[in-house]
Amino acid sequence: MAATDPQALHQRIPVPGHGLDAARMPGHWLLARLGKRVLRPGGVELTRWMLDDLALGPDDRVVELAAGLGATARLTLARNPGSFTAVDRDPAAVAALGALTAPGATEVVAVRADAADTGLPTGSATVVYGEAMLTMQPDPAKRRIVREARRVLTNTDSRYAIHELCLLPEDLDQEHVEEITRDLGEAIHVGARPLTPRDWVALLTDEGFTVTASWRTPMALLEPRRLIADEGFSQAVRIAGRALRDPVARQRVLQMRRVFRRHQAHLGAIGLIATPTPSQP
């Protein structure tokens, strides 16, 4: 079966945040309303690295946490895993994800649930990944989500991957951390709490994983070159046109871009691949 066309799907099913005031909605929902589909700090480049390193195959049972608009889900389905389960809390996102089909024999399921409490059977997945979602959680919630990923994974030959916003350098002082966190929250209307690369690794290590691969790239979500690379030239033009015609949306997008540029020396995107750490005898 051919994969569902994302533009046709968008016309039939509202994006998350449909009907909310553009001045108050979370920044990623606003960008989705404007037509942006890749809402990851490292763009599609880092997502592709993550999927390549996970080496998905027909024997894999894949779970994506906070799958959102399905941009990564489509890339995953193109790799023909044995099954794919998308988990998201938003009913509109779950409806869109449930309408996806795979080019091969992959079984596709969409589940409405929290990433920290998926309801999926213990040891039912060989691969779990999540993107741009741990960043938005306080530390206790981050840990609950990573623990849930560990619970869902099998004990052997399984992999866990994250793609998140990171703070740079490793020894960034607390004053800068608080300033960046405050500015991000004011711009995107979500309590973003990124970690340094070392702290992201420590989080996974503390919760029973061993990191086997990592990659970093600049956080350039709203820069023209990244926008075109992620969305394609025509779609990037459409996104810009919609923002120009909507004064409130334009003001929000420009505010987000100013914050990203103000802190560009201290913001990056990180991808980590990890495997469950064997239990000590």
Short mmCIF file of C-alpha atoms in Angstrom, two decimals:
data_model
loop_
_atom_site.label_atom_id
_atom_site.label_comp_id
_atom_site.label_asym_id
_atom_site.label_seq_id
_atom_site.Cartn_x
_atom_site.Cartn_y
_atom_site.Cartn_z
CA MET A 1 0.00 0.00 0.00
CA ALA A 2 1.17 3.52 -0.68
CA ALA A 3 1.78 5.74 2.34
CA THR A 4 -0.95 8.27 3.06
CA ASP A 5 -0.29 11.65 1.43
CA PRO A 6 0.53 14.12 4.24
CA GLN A 7 -1.06 17.12 2.51
CA ALA A 8 -4.33 15.30 1.89
CA LEU A 9 -4.26 13.99 5.44
CA HIS A 10 -3.77 17.52 6.78
CA GLN A 11 -6.83 18.73 4.88
CA ARG A 12 -9.05 16.07 6.49
CA ILE A 13 -7.77 16.03 10.09
CA PRO A 14 -7.12 19.17 12.18
CA VAL A 15 -3.59 19.68 13.45
CA PRO A 16 -3.11 19.76 17.24
CA GLY A 17 -4.26 23.09 18.64
CA HIS A 18 -6.88 23.61 15.94
CA GLY A 19 -9.12 26.49 16.97
CA LEU A 20 -6.81 27.90 19.66
CA ASP A 21 -5.72 31.54 19.71
CA ALA A 22 -2.42 31.89 17.83
CA ALA A 23 -1.17 34.33 20.46
CA ARG A 24 -1.41 31.75 23.24
CA MET A 25 -0.87 28.30 21.71
CA PRO A 26 2.42 26.41 22.09
CA GLY A 27 4.96 27.41 19.48
CA HIS A 28 5.18 23.96 17.86
CA TRP A 29 1.40 23.91 17.37
CA LEU A 30 1.55 27.37 15.80
CA LEU A 31 4.24 26.23 13.36
CA ALA A 32 2.15 23.16 12.55
CA ARG A 33 -0.84 25.39 11.80
CA LEU A 34 1.34 27.32 9.36
CA GLY A 35 2.21 24.04 7.62
CA LYS A 36 5.51 23.08 9.21
CA ARG A 37 5.78 19.31 9.54
CA VAL A 38 9.35 18.82 10.81
CA LEU A 39 9.30 20.16 14.37
CA ARG A 40 12.61 18.73 15.59
CA PRO A 41 15.57 20.82 16.83
CA GLY A 42 18.06 19.00 14.60
CA GLY A 43 15.75 18.87 11.58
CA VAL A 44 15.25 15.94 9.28
CA GLU A 45 19.04 15.50 9.01
CA LEU A 46 19.37 14.42 12.64
CA THR A 47 16.18 12.34 12.43
CA ARG A 48 17.60 10.42 9.46
CA TRP A 49 20.86 9.85 11.34
CA MET A 50 18.86 8.46 14.25
CA LEU A 51 16.84 6.09 12.06
CA ASP A 52 19.94 4.99 10.13
CA ASP A 53 21.77 4.15 13.36
CA LEU A 54 18.75 2.25 14.71
CA ALA A 55 19.04 0.02 11.61
CA LEU A 56 15.36 -0.86 11.53
CA GLY A 57 14.45 -4.18 9.96
CA PRO A 58 11.44 -6.45 9.36
CA ASP A 59 11.86 -8.11 12.76
CA ASP A 60 11.63 -4.83 14.66
CA ARG A 61 8.62 -3.77 16.70
CA VAL A 62 8.93 0.02 16.83
CA VAL A 63 7.27 2.46 19.24
CA GLU A 64 7.41 6.23 18.73
CA LEU A 65 6.60 8.33 21.78
CA ALA A 66 4.82 11.68 21.25
CA ALA A 67 4.64 10.98 17.53
CA GLY A 68 2.92 14.28 16.74
CA LEU A 69 2.22 15.04 13.10
CA GLY A 70 3.81 11.86 11.79
CA ALA A 71 6.82 13.28 9.91
CA THR A 72 9.19 10.75 11.49
CA ALA A 73 6.55 8.03 11.41
CA ARG A 74 6.52 8.20 7.61
CA LEU A 75 10.31 7.88 7.46
CA THR A 76 10.09 4.92 9.81
CA LEU A 77 7.36 3.18 7.81
CA ALA A 78 9.46 3.55 4.65
CA ARG A 79 12.03 1.28 6.33
CA ASN A 80 9.47 -1.55 6.65
CA PRO A 81 9.68 -2.59 10.31
CA GLY A 82 7.51 -5.50 11.40
CA SER A 83 5.19 -3.21 13.36
CA PHE A 84 4.92 0.45 14.28
CA THR A 85 3.03 1.90 17.24
CA ALA A 86 2.59 5.67 17.49
CA VAL A 87 1.82 7.06 20.96
CA ASP A 88 0.47 10.57 21.49
CA ARG A 89 -1.83 12.37 23.94
CA ASP A 90 -3.50 14.63 21.39
CA PRO A 91 -6.64 13.14 19.80
CA ALA A 92 -6.11 14.97 16.49
CA ALA A 93 -2.57 13.64 16.26
CA VAL A 94 -3.75 10.10 17.06
CA ALA A 95 -6.43 10.34 14.36
CA ALA A 96 -3.83 11.42 11.79
CA LEU A 97 -1.32 8.78 12.87
CA GLY A 98 -3.96 6.07 12.77
CA ALA A 99 -4.68 6.94 9.14
CA LEU A 100 -1.09 6.27 8.05
CA THR A 101 -0.33 3.21 5.99
CA ALA A 102 2.97 1.53 5.16
CA PRO A 103 4.46 0.66 1.77
CA GLY A 104 4.99 -2.92 2.92
CA ALA A 105 3.46 -5.30 5.42
CA THR A 106 4.13 -3.20 8.54
CA GLU A 107 1.32 -3.29 11.09
CA VAL A 108 0.47 0.29 12.09
CA VAL A 109 -1.28 1.21 15.36
CA ALA A 110 -1.92 4.60 16.97
CA VAL A 111 -2.49 4.80 20.73
CA ARG A 112 -3.77 7.77 22.70
CA ALA A 113 -1.68 7.73 25.87
CA ASP A 114 0.96 9.61 27.81
CA ALA A 115 4.58 8.84 26.97
CA ALA A 116 5.22 8.06 30.64
CA ASP A 117 2.32 5.60 30.82
CA THR A 118 1.72 4.07 27.40
CA GLY A 119 -0.23 1.02 28.53
CA LEU A 120 1.83 -1.10 26.15
CA PRO A 121 2.90 -4.58 27.31
CA THR A 122 6.26 -4.92 29.06
CA GLY A 123 8.99 -6.08 26.69
CA SER A 124 6.79 -5.66 23.61
CA ALA A 125 9.14 -3.47 21.53
CA THR A 126 12.61 -3.85 20.08
CA VAL A 127 12.95 -0.12 19.31
CA VAL A 128 11.57 2.92 21.13
CA TYR A 129 12.36 6.51 20.18
CA GLY A 130 11.11 10.00 20.95
CA GLU A 131 11.97 13.41 19.56
CA ALA A 132 11.66 16.95 20.93
CA MET A 133 9.55 15.82 23.87
CA LEU A 134 11.82 15.13 26.85
CA THR A 135 13.06 18.72 26.54
CA MET A 136 9.56 19.95 27.38
CA GLN A 137 9.40 18.03 30.66
CA PRO A 138 10.75 18.73 34.16
CA ASP A 139 13.34 16.28 35.44
CA PRO A 140 10.94 13.89 37.24
CA ALA A 141 8.79 13.58 34.11
CA LYS A 142 11.86 13.07 31.93
CA ARG A 143 12.83 10.14 34.13
CA ARG A 144 9.34 8.62 34.08
CA ILE A 145 9.33 8.67 30.27
CA VAL A 146 12.79 7.08 29.99
CA ARG A 147 11.76 4.41 32.51
CA GLU A 148 8.66 3.68 30.47
CA ALA A 149 10.80 3.26 27.35
CA ARG A 150 13.00 0.83 29.27
CA ARG A 151 9.94 -1.12 30.48
CA VAL A 152 8.46 -1.46 27.00
CA LEU A 153 11.73 -2.66 25.46
CA THR A 154 12.85 -6.26 25.34
CA ASN A 155 15.91 -7.11 27.41
CA THR A 156 18.06 -8.18 24.45
CA ASP A 157 18.84 -6.68 21.05
CA SER A 158 16.72 -3.57 21.71
CA ARG A 159 17.50 0.09 21.13
CA TYR A 160 16.31 3.43 22.48
CA ALA A 161 16.86 6.77 20.73
CA ILE A 162 16.23 10.40 21.57
CA HIS A 163 16.51 13.61 19.53
CA GLU A 164 16.42 16.67 21.77
CA LEU A 165 17.48 20.26 22.34
CA CYS A 166 20.76 20.62 24.21
CA LEU A 167 22.64 23.34 26.06
CA LEU A 168 26.25 24.22 25.22
CA PRO A 169 28.97 24.10 26.43
CA GLU A 170 29.00 21.35 29.01
CA ASP A 171 29.97 23.77 31.80
CA LEU A 172 27.36 26.43 30.95
CA ASP A 173 26.79 28.47 34.10
CA GLN A 174 23.44 28.38 35.90
CA GLU A 175 22.71 32.04 35.18
CA HIS A 176 22.82 31.36 31.44
CA VAL A 177 20.74 28.21 31.85
CA GLU A 178 18.02 30.13 33.69
CA GLU A 179 18.06 32.96 31.12
CA ILE A 180 17.74 30.56 28.19
CA THR A 181 14.99 28.58 29.89
CA ARG A 182 13.06 31.78 30.67
CA ASP A 183 13.41 33.19 27.14
CA LEU A 184 12.40 29.91 25.51
CA GLY A 185 9.33 29.65 27.73
CA GLU A 186 8.23 33.18 26.88
CA ALA A 187 8.69 32.59 23.16
CA ILE A 188 7.23 29.12 22.68
CA HIS A 189 4.74 29.16 25.59
CA VAL A 190 6.02 25.78 26.80
CA GLY A 191 8.37 25.16 29.71
CA ALA A 192 11.41 23.97 27.75
CA ARG A 193 14.15 22.46 29.93
CA PRO A 194 17.03 21.30 27.73
CA LEU A 195 20.11 19.61 29.20
CA THR A 196 23.79 19.63 28.30
CA PRO A 197 24.99 16.64 26.24
CA ARG A 198 26.68 15.20 29.33
CA ASP A 199 23.46 15.50 31.33
CA TRP A 200 21.37 13.86 28.59
CA VAL A 201 23.78 10.91 28.63
CA ALA A 202 23.66 10.81 32.44
CA LEU A 203 19.85 10.73 32.37
CA LEU A 204 19.81 7.67 30.13
CA THR A 205 22.59 6.00 32.10
CA ASP A 206 20.81 6.55 35.40
CA GLU A 207 17.65 4.93 34.03
CA GLY A 208 19.26 1.72 32.82
CA PHE A 209 20.72 2.47 29.40
CA THR A 210 24.19 2.49 27.87
CA VAL A 211 24.71 5.15 25.19
CA THR A 212 26.31 3.66 22.08
CA ALA A 213 26.22 6.57 19.61
CA SER A 214 25.68 10.33 19.64
CA TRP A 215 25.56 13.17 17.16
CA ARG A 216 25.13 16.92 17.49
CA THR A 217 24.07 19.57 15.02
CA PRO A 218 23.17 23.29 15.29
CA MET A 219 19.64 24.19 16.37
CA ALA A 220 18.45 26.16 13.34
CA LEU A 221 14.74 25.34 13.27
CA LEU A 222 13.57 28.65 11.77
CA GLU A 223 16.57 29.52 9.61
CA PRO A 224 15.76 29.64 5.86
CA ARG A 225 18.31 27.00 4.87
CA ARG A 226 17.04 24.52 7.49
CA LEU A 227 13.41 25.32 6.65
CA ILE A 228 13.98 24.47 2.98
CA ALA A 229 15.99 21.34 3.83
CA ASP A 230 13.25 20.09 6.17
CA GLU A 231 10.12 21.07 4.26
CA GLY A 232 11.17 21.51 0.63
CA PHE A 233 11.29 24.85 -1.22
CA SER A 234 7.62 25.03 -2.19
CA GLN A 235 6.33 24.19 1.27
CA ALA A 236 8.81 26.61 2.87
CA VAL A 237 7.41 29.39 0.65
CA ARG A 238 3.85 28.45 1.64
CA ILE A 239 4.76 28.53 5.34
CA ALA A 240 6.36 31.97 4.97
CA GLY A 241 3.35 33.23 3.01
CA ARG A 242 0.88 32.10 5.68
CA ALA A 243 2.96 33.78 8.39
CA LEU A 244 3.08 37.02 6.42
CA ARG A 245 -0.70 37.05 6.04
CA ASP A 246 -1.31 36.47 9.76
CA PRO A 247 0.06 39.34 11.90
CA VAL A 248 -0.23 37.45 15.20
CA ALA A 249 1.46 34.33 13.83
CA ARG A 250 4.17 36.46 12.18
CA GLN A 251 4.92 38.21 15.48
CA ARG A 252 5.15 34.86 17.31
CA VAL A 253 7.43 33.30 14.69
CA LEU A 254 9.73 36.33 14.69
CA GLN A 255 9.87 36.26 18.49
CA MET A 256 10.85 32.57 18.47
CA ARG A 257 13.49 33.22 15.83
CA ARG A 258 14.95 36.15 17.82
CA VAL A 259 15.26 33.97 20.92
CA PHE A 260 16.87 31.13 18.98
CA ARG A 261 19.37 33.54 17.42
CA ARG A 262 20.08 35.33 20.72
CA HIS A 263 21.11 32.03 22.29
CA GLN A 264 22.47 30.27 19.22
CA ALA A 265 25.92 29.85 20.78
CA HIS A 266 24.36 27.90 23.64
CA LEU A 267 21.68 25.87 21.83
CA GLY A 268 22.19 22.73 19.80
CA ALA A 269 20.41 19.53 18.86
CA ILE A 270 21.55 16.12 20.05
CA GLY A 271 20.73 12.57 19.04
CA LEU A 272 21.58 9.61 21.28
CA ILE A 273 21.28 5.87 20.63
CA ALA A 274 21.28 3.58 23.64
CA THR A 275 20.81 -0.07 24.57
CA PRO A 276 19.51 -1.50 27.86
CA THR A 277 22.36 -1.97 30.32
CA PRO A 278 22.64 -5.66 31.28
CA SER A 279 21.60 -6.38 34.85
CA GLN A 280 24.42 -7.17 37.23
CA PRO A 281 24.42 -10.84 38.38
#
